[in-house]
CSV table of C-alpha atoms and ligand atoms in Angstrom, one decimal:
chain,number,residue,atom,x,y,z
T,1,UNK,CA,-46.8,80.2,17.0
T,2,UNK,CA,-43.8,79.9,20.2
T,3,UNK,CA,-46.7,81.5,21.9
T,4,UNK,CA,-49.2,78.4,21.7
T,5,UNK,CA,-46.0,76.6,23.2
T,6,UNK,CA,-45.1,78.5,25.5
T,7,UNK,CA,-48.6,79.3,27.1
T,8,UNK,CA,-49.3,75.6,27.1
T,9,UNK,CA,-46.0,74.8,29.3
T,10,UNK,CA,-47.3,77.8,31.4
T,11,UNK,CA,-50.4,76.2,31.9
T,12,UNK,CA,-48.7,73.2,32.4
T,13,UNK,CA,-46.5,74.3,35.1
T,14,UNK,CA,-47.6,72.4,38.1
T,15,UNK,CA,-48.0,69.2,36.4
T,16,UNK,CA,-44.2,69.2,34.6
T,17,UNK,CA,-43.0,70.3,38.3
T,18,UNK,CA,-44.8,67.5,39.9
T,19,UNK,CA,-43.2,65.0,37.3
T,20,UNK,CA,-39.7,66.2,38.0
T,21,UNK,CA,-39.9,65.7,41.6
T,22,UNK,CA,-41.9,62.7,41.2
T,23,UNK,CA,-39.0,61.3,39.4
T,24,UNK,CA,-36.2,62.9,41.5
T,25,UNK,CA,-38.0,60.8,44.5
T,26,UNK,CA,-37.6,57.3,42.5
T,27,UNK,CA,-34.2,58.1,41.7
T,28,UNK,CA,-33.9,55.1,39.6
T,29,UNK,CA,-30.4,53.9,38.1
T,30,UNK,CA,-29.7,53.3,34.6
T,31,UNK,CA,-31.7,50.7,32.7
T,32,UNK,CA,-34.1,50.1,35.1
T,33,UNK,CA,-35.7,53.4,35.4
T,34,UNK,CA,-38.9,51.5,35.8
T,35,UNK,CA,-41.7,54.0,37.2
T,36,UNK,CA,-39.8,57.2,35.6
T,37,UNK,CA,-39.9,55.9,32.0
T,38,UNK,CA,-43.7,54.9,32.2
T,39,UNK,CA,-44.7,58.0,34.0
T,40,UNK,CA,-43.3,60.1,31.0
T,41,UNK,CA,-44.4,57.6,28.5
T,42,UNK,CA,-48.0,57.7,30.0
T,43,UNK,CA,-47.7,61.6,29.9
T,44,UNK,CA,-46.8,61.5,26.2
T,45,UNK,CA,-49.5,59.2,25.3
T,46,UNK,CA,-52.1,61.5,26.9
T,47,UNK,CA,-51.4,64.0,24.5
T,48,UNK,CA,-51.4,61.8,21.5
T,49,UNK,CA,-48.2,60.8,21.0
T,50,UNK,CA,-47.2,57.5,19.5
T,51,UNK,CA,-45.3,56.0,22.4
T,52,UNK,CA,-43.3,53.1,22.0
T,53,UNK,CA,-41.8,52.0,25.8
T,54,UNK,CA,-38.9,49.3,25.3
T,55,UNK,CA,-37.1,50.0,22.2
T,56,UNK,CA,-33.5,48.9,21.2
T,57,UNK,CA,-33.7,46.4,23.7
T,58,UNK,CA,-33.9,48.5,26.6
T,59,UNK,CA,-37.3,48.2,28.8
T,60,UNK,CA,-36.9,52.2,29.5
T,61,UNK,CA,-36.2,53.2,26.3
T,62,UNK,CA,-38.9,55.4,24.8
T,63,UNK,CA,-39.5,56.8,21.5
T,64,UNK,CA,-42.7,59.1,20.9
T,65,UNK,CA,-43.8,60.6,17.5
T,66,UNK,CA,-46.4,62.8,17.0
T,67,UNK,CA,-46.9,65.0,13.4
T,68,UNK,CA,-46.7,64.5,9.9
T,69,UNK,CA,-44.5,65.4,7.1
T,70,UNK,CA,-41.3,67.0,7.5
T,71,UNK,CA,-39.1,68.2,9.2
T,72,UNK,CA,-38.9,65.7,12.1
T,73,UNK,CA,-37.3,67.6,15.3
T,74,UNK,CA,-35.9,65.4,17.8
T,75,UNK,CA,-35.7,66.2,21.7
T,76,UNK,CA,-34.4,64.1,24.3
T,77,UNK,CA,-34.7,63.2,28.0
T,78,UNK,CA,-32.6,61.4,30.4
T,79,UNK,CA,-34.1,60.3,33.9
T,80,UNK,CA,-31.3,58.0,35.0
T,81,UNK,CA,-29.8,58.6,38.7
T,82,UNK,CA,-26.5,58.0,40.4
T,83,UNK,CA,-25.8,55.4,43.2
T,84,UNK,CA,-25.0,56.2,46.9
T,85,UNK,CA,-25.7,60.4,46.8
T,86,UNK,CA,-29.2,60.4,48.0
T,87,UNK,CA,-30.2,64.1,49.9
T,88,UNK,CA,-33.0,65.7,51.3
T,89,UNK,CA,-34.2,69.2,49.8
T,90,UNK,CA,-31.8,71.0,52.5
T,91,UNK,CA,-28.4,72.8,52.1
T,92,UNK,CA,-26.2,70.1,53.8
T,93,UNK,CA,-25.5,66.4,53.7
T,94,UNK,CA,-28.2,64.5,54.9
T,95,UNK,CA,-29.3,61.5,52.9
T,96,UNK,CA,-33.2,61.2,52.1
T,97,UNK,CA,-32.7,57.5,52.2
T,98,UNK,CA,-29.3,55.9,53.5
T,99,UNK,CA,-27.3,54.2,50.7
T,100,UNK,CA,-30.2,55.0,48.1
T,101,UNK,CA,-29.4,56.8,44.7
T,102,UNK,CA,-30.3,60.3,44.3
T,103,UNK,CA,-30.4,62.9,41.2
T,104,UNK,CA,-26.9,64.3,40.9
T,105,UNK,CA,-27.0,65.4,37.7
T,106,UNK,CA,-30.4,66.6,37.5
T,107,UNK,CA,-32.2,63.9,35.0
T,108,UNK,CA,-35.6,64.7,36.8
T,109,UNK,CA,-35.5,67.8,35.2
T,110,UNK,CA,-33.6,66.7,32.0
T,111,UNK,CA,-36.1,64.0,31.4
T,112,UNK,CA,-39.5,66.5,31.9
T,113,UNK,CA,-37.8,69.4,30.4
T,114,UNK,CA,-37.5,67.3,26.9
T,115,UNK,CA,-41.2,65.8,27.6
T,116,UNK,CA,-42.7,69.3,28.1
T,117,UNK,CA,-40.6,71.2,25.0
T,118,UNK,CA,-41.9,68.3,22.7
T,119,UNK,CA,-45.4,68.2,23.8
T,120,UNK,CA,-45.7,71.9,23.4
T,121,UNK,CA,-44.3,71.5,20.2
T,122,UNK,CA,-46.9,69.3,19.2
T,123,UNK,CA,-49.7,71.5,20.5
T,124,UNK,CA,-48.3,74.4,18.4
T,125,UNK,CA,-47.8,72.5,15.5
T,126,UNK,CA,-51.6,71.3,15.6
T,127,UNK,CA,-53.2,74.6,16.4
T,128,UNK,CA,-51.3,75.9,13.4
T,129,UNK,CA,-52.0,73.4,11.4
T,130,UNK,CA,-48.8,73.2,10.5
T,131,UNK,CA,-46.7,69.7,8.9
T,132,UNK,CA,-43.9,68.7,11.1
T,133,UNK,CA,-43.0,66.1,13.4
T,134,UNK,CA,-41.5,66.1,16.8
T,135,UNK,CA,-39.8,63.1,18.3
T,136,UNK,CA,-39.2,62.5,21.9
T,137,UNK,CA,-36.3,60.0,22.6
T,138,UNK,CA,-36.4,58.9,26.2
T,139,UNK,CA,-32.7,58.1,26.6
T,140,UNK,CA,-31.8,55.5,29.2
T,141,UNK,CA,-28.6,55.3,31.4
T,142,UNK,CA,-26.6,58.3,30.2
T,143,UNK,CA,-24.4,57.7,33.2
T,144,UNK,CA,-23.5,54.3,32.8
T,145,UNK,CA,-24.2,52.8,30.2
T,146,UNK,CA,-24.7,55.1,27.1
T,147,UNK,CA,-28.6,54.1,26.1
T,148,UNK,CA,-28.6,56.2,23.3
T,149,UNK,CA,-25.8,54.6,21.4
T,150,UNK,CA,-27.9,51.6,21.3
T,151,UNK,CA,-30.9,53.5,20.2
T,152,UNK,CA,-28.8,55.0,17.3
T,153,UNK,CA,-27.5,51.4,16.3
T,154,UNK,CA,-31.2,50.6,16.0
T,155,UNK,CA,-31.9,53.4,13.4
T,156,UNK,CA,-33.9,55.2,15.6
T,157,UNK,CA,-32.9,58.7,15.1
T,158,UNK,CA,-32.3,57.9,11.0
T,159,UNK,CA,-35.4,60.6,10.0
T,160,UNK,CA,-34.5,63.2,12.7
T,161,UNK,CA,-33.5,66.3,10.9
T,162,UNK,CA,-32.2,67.9,14.2
T,163,UNK,CA,-32.2,67.1,17.8
T,164,UNK,CA,-32.2,69.3,20.9
T,165,UNK,CA,-31.9,68.4,24.7
T,166,UNK,CA,-31.5,70.3,28.1
T,167,UNK,CA,-28.9,69.5,30.4
T,168,UNK,CA,-29.5,71.2,34.0
T,169,UNK,CA,-25.9,73.0,34.9
T,170,UNK,CA,-24.8,76.0,37.0
T,171,UNK,CA,-25.2,78.3,33.6
T,172,UNK,CA,-27.4,79.5,31.3
T,173,UNK,CA,-25.4,78.6,28.2
T,174,UNK,CA,-25.0,76.2,24.9
T,175,UNK,CA,-21.8,74.7,24.3
T,176,UNK,CA,-19.6,74.7,21.1
T,177,UNK,CA,-17.1,72.6,22.6
T,178,UNK,CA,-16.7,69.0,22.4
T,179,UNK,CA,-15.8,66.0,24.9
T,180,UNK,CA,-14.0,62.7,24.8
T,181,UNK,CA,-15.0,59.7,23.3
T,182,UNK,CA,-14.5,56.5,25.5
T,183,UNK,CA,-14.6,53.2,25.6
T,184,UNK,CA,-15.6,50.9,28.6
T,185,UNK,CA,-14.3,47.5,29.2
T,186,UNK,CA,-13.8,44.7,31.6
T,187,UNK,CA,-11.0,42.6,31.1
T,188,UNK,CA,-11.7,39.3,32.9
T,189,UNK,CA,-8.6,36.8,33.9
T,190,UNK,CA,-8.9,33.2,34.5
T,191,UNK,CA,-6.1,31.4,36.1
T,192,UNK,CA,-5.9,28.2,38.6
T,193,UNK,CA,-6.3,28.3,42.5
T,194,UNK,CA,-4.0,26.7,44.8
T,195,UNK,CA,-2.5,26.8,48.1
T,196,UNK,CA,-0.9,29.8,48.1
T,197,UNK,CA,1.8,29.1,50.3
T,198,UNK,CA,2.1,24.9,50.3
T,199,UNK,CA,1.9,24.8,46.2
T,200,UNK,CA,1.9,28.0,45.0
T,201,UNK,CA,3.6,26.7,41.9
T,202,UNK,CA,0.5,24.8,41.1
T,203,UNK,CA,-1.6,28.0,40.6
T,204,UNK,CA,-1.8,30.4,37.7
T,205,UNK,CA,-2.8,33.8,39.4
T,206,UNK,CA,-5.7,36.0,37.8
T,207,UNK,CA,-4.8,38.8,39.7
T,208,UNK,CA,-1.3,38.6,38.8
T,209,UNK,CA,-2.6,39.2,35.1
T,210,UNK,CA,-4.8,42.0,36.2
T,211,UNK,CA,-1.7,43.6,37.8
T,212,UNK,CA,0.6,43.1,34.9
T,213,UNK,CA,-1.6,44.3,32.5
T,214,UNK,CA,-2.2,47.5,34.8
T,215,UNK,CA,1.8,48.0,34.6
T,216,UNK,CA,1.7,47.5,30.9
T,217,UNK,CA,-1.0,50.1,30.4
T,218,UNK,CA,1.0,52.7,32.8
T,219,UNK,CA,4.2,52.2,30.8
T,220,UNK,CA,2.1,53.0,27.8
T,221,UNK,CA,0.8,56.2,28.9
T,222,UNK,CA,3.9,57.7,27.9
T,223,UNK,CA,3.5,56.7,24.4
T,224,UNK,CA,-0.1,57.8,23.4
T,225,UNK,CA,-1.6,61.3,22.5
T,226,UNK,CA,-1.2,63.8,25.3
T,227,UNK,CA,-5.0,64.4,25.7
T,228,UNK,CA,-6.0,60.7,26.1
T,229,UNK,CA,-6.9,59.8,29.6
T,230,UNK,CA,-7.0,56.1,30.7
T,231,UNK,CA,-8.3,55.0,34.0
T,232,UNK,CA,-9.4,51.5,35.8
T,233,UNK,CA,-10.5,50.0,38.9
T,234,UNK,CA,-9.7,46.3,40.0
T,235,UNK,CA,-13.4,45.0,40.6
T,236,UNK,CA,-12.3,41.6,41.8
T,237,UNK,CA,-8.8,40.6,43.1
T,238,UNK,CA,-9.5,37.6,44.9
T,239,UNK,CA,-10.4,36.1,48.3
T,240,UNK,CA,-7.6,36.0,51.1
T,241,UNK,CA,-4.0,36.0,50.6
T,242,UNK,CA,-3.6,32.1,51.1
T,243,UNK,CA,-5.5,31.5,48.2
T,244,UNK,CA,-4.1,31.9,44.6
T,245,UNK,CA,-7.0,33.9,42.7
T,246,UNK,CA,-8.2,31.9,39.8
T,247,UNK,CA,-10.5,34.6,38.8
T,248,UNK,CA,-9.7,38.7,38.4
T,249,UNK,CA,-11.4,41.4,36.8
T,250,UNK,CA,-10.6,45.0,36.1
T,251,UNK,CA,-12.8,47.9,34.2
T,252,UNK,CA,-11.1,50.2,32.4
T,253,UNK,CA,-12.1,53.8,30.4
T,254,UNK,CA,-10.3,54.9,27.8
T,255,UNK,CA,-11.1,58.1,26.4
T,256,UNK,CA,-9.4,60.6,23.4
T,257,UNK,CA,-10.8,63.8,21.9
T,258,UNK,CA,-11.7,62.1,18.8
T,259,UNK,CA,-12.9,58.6,17.9
T,260,UNK,CA,-10.0,57.9,15.2
T,261,UNK,CA,-7.6,58.8,18.3
T,262,UNK,CA,-8.9,56.3,20.8
T,263,UNK,CA,-9.4,53.2,18.7
T,264,UNK,CA,-5.7,52.8,18.0
T,265,UNK,CA,-4.8,53.3,21.7
T,266,UNK,CA,-7.7,50.7,22.7
T,267,UNK,CA,-5.9,48.2,20.1
T,268,UNK,CA,-2.7,48.4,22.2
T,269,UNK,CA,-4.6,48.0,25.6
T,270,UNK,CA,-6.0,44.6,23.8
T,271,UNK,CA,-2.4,43.2,23.1
T,272,UNK,CA,-1.4,44.3,26.6
T,273,UNK,CA,-3.9,42.7,28.2
T,274,UNK,CA,-3.3,39.2,25.7
T,275,UNK,CA,0.6,39.6,27.0
T,276,UNK,CA,-0.5,39.9,30.6
T,277,UNK,CA,-2.5,36.5,29.9
T,278,UNK,CA,0.4,34.9,28.3
T,279,UNK,CA,2.8,35.8,30.9
T,280,UNK,CA,0.8,34.4,33.8
T,281,UNK,CA,-0.8,31.3,31.7
T,282,UNK,CA,-4.3,32.6,32.5
T,283,UNK,CA,-7.5,32.8,30.1
T,284,UNK,CA,-8.5,36.6,28.9
T,285,UNK,CA,-12.0,37.5,27.9
T,286,UNK,CA,-12.6,40.8,26.8
T,287,UNK,CA,-16.0,42.2,27.6
T,288,UNK,CA,-17.1,45.5,26.0
T,289,UNK,CA,-19.5,47.4,28.0
T,290,UNK,CA,-19.9,50.6,26.3
T,291,UNK,CA,-18.2,53.2,23.9
T,292,UNK,CA,-19.2,56.7,22.9
T,293,UNK,CA,-18.5,59.1,20.4
T,294,UNK,CA,-17.0,62.5,20.9
T,295,UNK,CA,-19.5,65.2,20.2
T,296,UNK,CA,-19.6,67.3,17.2
T,297,UNK,CA,-20.8,70.5,18.1
T,298,UNK,CA,-23.3,73.0,16.0
T,299,UNK,CA,-22.8,76.4,16.4
T,300,UNK,CA,-26.0,77.2,14.4
T,301,UNK,CA,-28.2,75.3,16.9
T,302,UNK,CA,-26.2,76.7,19.9
T,303,UNK,CA,-26.9,80.5,18.6
T,304,UNK,CA,-30.6,79.6,18.2
T,305,UNK,CA,-31.0,78.0,21.4
T,306,UNK,CA,-29.6,81.3,23.0
T,307,UNK,CA,-31.5,83.7,20.8
T,308,UNK,CA,-34.4,81.6,22.4
T,309,UNK,CA,-33.2,81.8,26.3
T,310,UNK,CA,-32.9,85.5,25.6
T,311,UNK,CA,-36.5,86.2,24.3
T,312,UNK,CA,-37.9,84.2,27.0
T,313,UNK,CA,-35.8,85.9,29.7
T,314,UNK,CA,-33.6,83.5,32.3
T,315,UNK,CA,-35.2,82.7,36.0
T,316,UNK,CA,-34.8,85.0,38.8
T,317,UNK,CA,-34.7,84.0,42.5
T,318,UNK,CA,-35.8,84.7,45.4
T,319,UNK,CA,-35.0,85.8,48.9
T,320,UNK,CA,-35.2,82.1,50.4
T,321,UNK,CA,-33.7,80.5,47.0
T,322,UNK,CA,-30.5,83.1,47.3
T,323,UNK,CA,-30.2,82.1,50.9
T,324,UNK,CA,-30.8,78.1,50.0
T,325,UNK,CA,-28.2,78.3,47.5
T,326,UNK,CA,-25.6,80.6,49.9
T,327,UNK,CA,-25.8,77.8,52.3
T,328,UNK,CA,-24.8,75.3,49.8
T,329,UNK,CA,-22.1,77.6,48.2
T,330,UNK,CA,-20.4,77.6,52.0
T,331,UNK,CA,-20.0,73.8,51.4
T,332,UNK,CA,-17.6,74.2,48.4
T,333,UNK,CA,-14.3,75.9,48.9
T,334,UNK,CA,-13.6,78.8,47.3
T,335,UNK,CA,-10.4,77.8,45.6
T,336,UNK,CA,-12.6,74.9,44.0
T,337,UNK,CA,-14.8,77.5,42.5
T,338,UNK,CA,-12.3,79.2,40.9
T,339,UNK,CA,-10.3,76.2,39.7
T,340,UNK,CA,-13.7,75.0,38.2
T,341,UNK,CA,-14.1,78.4,36.4
T,342,UNK,CA,-11.0,78.4,35.1
T,343,UNK,CA,-11.2,75.1,33.8
T,344,UNK,CA,-14.2,75.6,31.7
T,345,UNK,CA,-12.8,79.3,30.6
T,346,UNK,CA,-16.2,81.0,31.6
T,347,UNK,CA,-15.0,84.8,30.2
T,348,UNK,CA,-14.8,87.2,32.5
T,349,UNK,CA,-14.7,84.1,35.4
T,350,UNK,CA,-13.6,86.7,38.0
T,351,UNK,CA,-17.0,88.3,37.9
T,352,UNK,CA,-18.5,85.2,39.1
T,353,UNK,CA,-16.9,84.8,42.1
T,354,UNK,CA,-19.5,85.8,44.4
T,355,UNK,CA,-22.4,84.6,42.0
T,356,UNK,CA,-24.1,81.5,43.2
T,357,UNK,CA,-27.4,81.0,40.9
T,358,UNK,CA,-26.2,82.3,37.6
T,359,UNK,CA,-28.8,84.6,36.2
T,360,UNK,CA,-27.0,85.5,33.0
T,361,UNK,CA,-27.2,84.2,29.4
T,362,UNK,CA,-24.0,83.3,28.1
T,363,UNK,CA,-22.6,83.5,24.9
T,364,UNK,CA,-20.9,80.1,23.6
T,365,UNK,CA,-17.3,80.3,24.0
T,366,UNK,CA,-15.5,77.3,24.0
T,367,UNK,CA,-15.0,76.4,20.3
T,368,UNK,CA,-12.0,73.6,19.9
T,369,UNK,CA,-12.6,73.0,23.8
T,370,UNK,CA,-12.6,69.2,24.6
T,371,UNK,CA,-14.3,68.4,28.2
T,372,UNK,CA,-12.4,65.4,29.9
T,373,UNK,CA,-16.0,63.7,30.1
T,374,UNK,CA,-17.9,62.1,27.8
T,375,UNK,CA,-21.6,61.5,26.8
T,376,UNK,CA,-23.9,59.2,24.6
T,377,UNK,CA,-25.4,62.6,23.2
T,378,UNK,CA,-21.8,62.4,21.1
T,379,UNK,CA,-23.3,59.6,19.2
T,380,UNK,CA,-26.6,61.1,18.2
T,381,UNK,CA,-24.5,64.6,17.3
T,382,UNK,CA,-22.6,62.6,14.5
T,383,UNK,CA,-26.0,61.3,13.0
T,384,UNK,CA,-27.8,64.6,13.1
T,385,UNK,CA,-27.3,68.2,14.2
T,386,UNK,CA,-27.4,68.1,17.7
T,387,UNK,CA,-27.3,70.6,20.7
T,388,UNK,CA,-27.5,70.4,24.6
T,389,UNK,CA,-27.9,73.4,26.2
T,390,UNK,CA,-27.6,74.1,29.6
T,391,UNK,CA,-29.8,76.0,32.2
T,392,UNK,CA,-28.8,77.1,35.8
T,393,UNK,CA,-29.4,74.8,38.4
T,394,UNK,CA,-26.4,73.9,40.4
T,395,UNK,CA,-24.8,76.5,42.8
T,396,UNK,CA,-21.5,77.8,40.8
T,397,UNK,CA,-18.5,76.0,42.3
T,398,UNK,CA,-20.3,73.4,43.5
T,399,UNK,CA,-19.6,69.8,42.0
T,400,UNK,CA,-21.6,67.8,39.9
T,401,UNK,CA,-22.9,64.1,40.9
T,402,UNK,CA,-23.0,65.2,44.4
T,403,UNK,CA,-25.1,65.5,47.5
T,404,UNK,CA,-25.3,69.3,46.5
T,405,UNK,CA,-26.8,68.7,43.1
T,406,UNK,CA,-29.3,66.2,44.2
T,407,UNK,CA,-30.8,68.8,46.8
T,408,UNK,CA,-31.0,71.3,44.5
T,409,UNK,CA,-32.3,69.1,41.5
T,410,UNK,CA,-35.6,68.7,44.1
T,411,UNK,CA,-35.9,72.4,44.9
T,412,UNK,CA,-37.6,75.1,43.5
T,413,UNK,CA,-34.8,76.4,41.6
T,414,UNK,CA,-34.9,73.1,39.7
T,415,UNK,CA,-38.4,74.0,38.7
T,416,UNK,CA,-37.3,77.1,37.3
T,417,UNK,CA,-34.6,75.4,35.2
T,418,UNK,CA,-37.1,73.2,34.4
T,419,UNK,CA,-39.6,75.6,33.1
T,420,UNK,CA,-37.1,77.8,31.2
T,421,UNK,CA,-35.7,74.7,29.3
T,422,UNK,CA,-38.8,73.4,28.2
T,423,UNK,CA,-39.9,76.6,26.9
T,424,UNK,CA,-36.6,76.9,25.3
T,425,UNK,CA,-36.9,73.8,23.6
T,426,UNK,CA,-40.2,74.6,22.0
T,427,UNK,CA,-39.1,77.8,20.9
T,428,UNK,CA,-36.2,76.6,19.5
T,429,UNK,CA,-38.2,73.6,17.8
T,430,UNK,CA,-40.6,75.5,16.5
T,431,UNK,CA,-38.1,78.1,14.6
T,432,UNK,CA,-36.1,75.0,13.4
T,433,UNK,CA,-39.7,73.7,11.9
T,434,UNK,CA,-40.3,77.2,10.6
T,435,UNK,CA,-37.2,78.3,8.9
T,436,UNK,CA,-36.1,75.7,6.2
T,437,UNK,CA,-32.8,77.8,5.7
T,438,UNK,CA,-31.9,77.5,9.4
T,439,UNK,CA,-32.4,73.5,9.4
T,440,UNK,CA,-30.1,73.7,6.0
T,441,UNK,CA,-27.3,75.7,7.8
T,442,UNK,CA,-27.3,73.2,10.7
T,443,UNK,CA,-27.0,70.3,8.6
T,444,UNK,CA,-24.2,71.8,6.6
T,445,UNK,CA,-22.6,73.0,9.4
T,446,UNK,CA,-22.3,69.3,10.5
T,447,UNK,CA,-21.4,68.2,7.3
T,448,UNK,CA,-18.6,70.2,7.4
T,449,UNK,CA,-17.3,69.6,10.7
T,450,UNK,CA,-17.4,65.8,9.7
T,451,UNK,CA,-14.9,66.5,7.2
T,452,UNK,CA,-16.1,63.3,5.3
T,453,UNK,CA,-15.9,60.9,8.4
T,454,UNK,CA,-18.9,59.0,9.2
T,455,UNK,CA,-20.2,57.0,12.1
T,456,UNK,CA,-20.0,53.6,12.5
T,457,UNK,CA,-21.2,52.0,15.8
T,458,UNK,CA,-18.5,51.5,18.3
T,459,UNK,CA,-20.2,48.5,19.6
T,460,UNK,CA,-19.2,44.8,18.7
T,461,UNK,CA,-22.0,43.1,17.0
T,462,UNK,CA,-22.8,40.9,19.9
T,463,UNK,CA,-22.9,44.1,22.3
T,464,UNK,CA,-26.0,44.4,24.2
T,465,UNK,CA,-27.6,46.7,26.8
T,466,UNK,CA,-26.3,45.0,30.1
T,467,UNK,CA,-29.6,44.7,31.8
T,468,UNK,CA,-28.2,42.2,34.3
T,469,UNK,CA,-25.0,44.2,35.8
T,470,UNK,CA,-27.5,47.2,35.9
T,471,UNK,CA,-30.1,45.0,37.7
T,472,UNK,CA,-27.6,44.2,40.6
T,473,UNK,CA,-26.9,48.0,41.0
T,474,UNK,CA,-30.1,49.2,40.7
T,475,UNK,CA,-31.4,46.8,43.2
T,476,UNK,CA,-28.2,47.7,45.9
T,477,UNK,CA,-29.5,51.7,45.1
T,478,UNK,CA,-33.1,51.0,46.2
T,479,UNK,CA,-32.0,49.3,49.2
T,480,UNK,CA,-32.6,45.6,48.4
T,481,UNK,CA,-29.6,43.1,48.5
L,1,ZN,ZN1,-26.0,64.3,33.2
């Protein structure tokens, strides 16, 4: 049955590659991936999926379903880009469009590998006359607003028995580590303006409130768990020094390994914000932007995808591709590569020091490790057994979210990553449909890891996807003022 799916992917290789390249060209930012989502939705419809575009209050979110009966296998695809890192497919820094966005996380590949995998599963189901559903989730704004969290809140994942997705990386593997839960929150302070020299006593500075809040939080750092991370920017701090600012705003990310470790830290930060408002006689408005859960890993699914990767065989590279990668590698200091490999705790990392494109398929090694970043895959993983596996696309040691990654995401190295990942999704999905015991094991593992904890959306009831905020950034990234 896997052969049917893999053949479909081979036969449609060019179409999948063209779609990935087209989305790479569009390079649209989160919540406004209009052309990218339409392209994927149309392709799914062509193959008979029941396609809903514009779910969970997001015009670019997709849920597409094919099949009948059970089980239901979910497949995810992302397609948002990152601002300001546009690059041509060249091994040096040269924007394709000055100041524009670029696919510095390879989500052009992510979206299409998921879609391709889902369509391949659909043909295998049909030709074998098997019961089972495949659902494709097109999930917007992974990079900034956590589209999946809104989709989970709307119950779109409720019937999914297991969920698969791929993420381009610099290795072929599947993580069994976790990552951080996070809250993204904006603190708006409203004061009273006045002449800063002649009548400062009449003013109430909103900037003072922002600064006092930051000082409070910086003292708080000593009294939170060691693994928590708190970072902020001041988005607006006033106009010029001789005007007392009547408005100022900061934007915080607060992270901790588990949601129930994050929540009490967040409560204390709210108190500090209120304290800053009291001290300065300003008004405080808290705007919750996004909240994500930590990932619950799943060893059963990790081993399943790795077995499928081995059955398919990892891509190898031509001399031209190796030379391209070597030139990119020259832009990355060797020490940075060593630091990254160590931080990731890659087993026998020394043997990869002179490797640019990893062709090994690595067993999962990071049980119990917590990556510092966060992802909305976490929220899905609390609700259904979930795996996001990785395939080689980036040069080992090169940074994520970088011009290097943008360039590689549009190259033939990415095309190989895409086809390999789509086949892995199809193979793993089909095994889950055919092997009831395996699916049961994945579900039992999730239950075991949750230890009785249940998911409660981190979003306040009135929190909606911030389409307007996102629109400003999206227009800027496309060169519109
Ligand atoms: Zn990403």
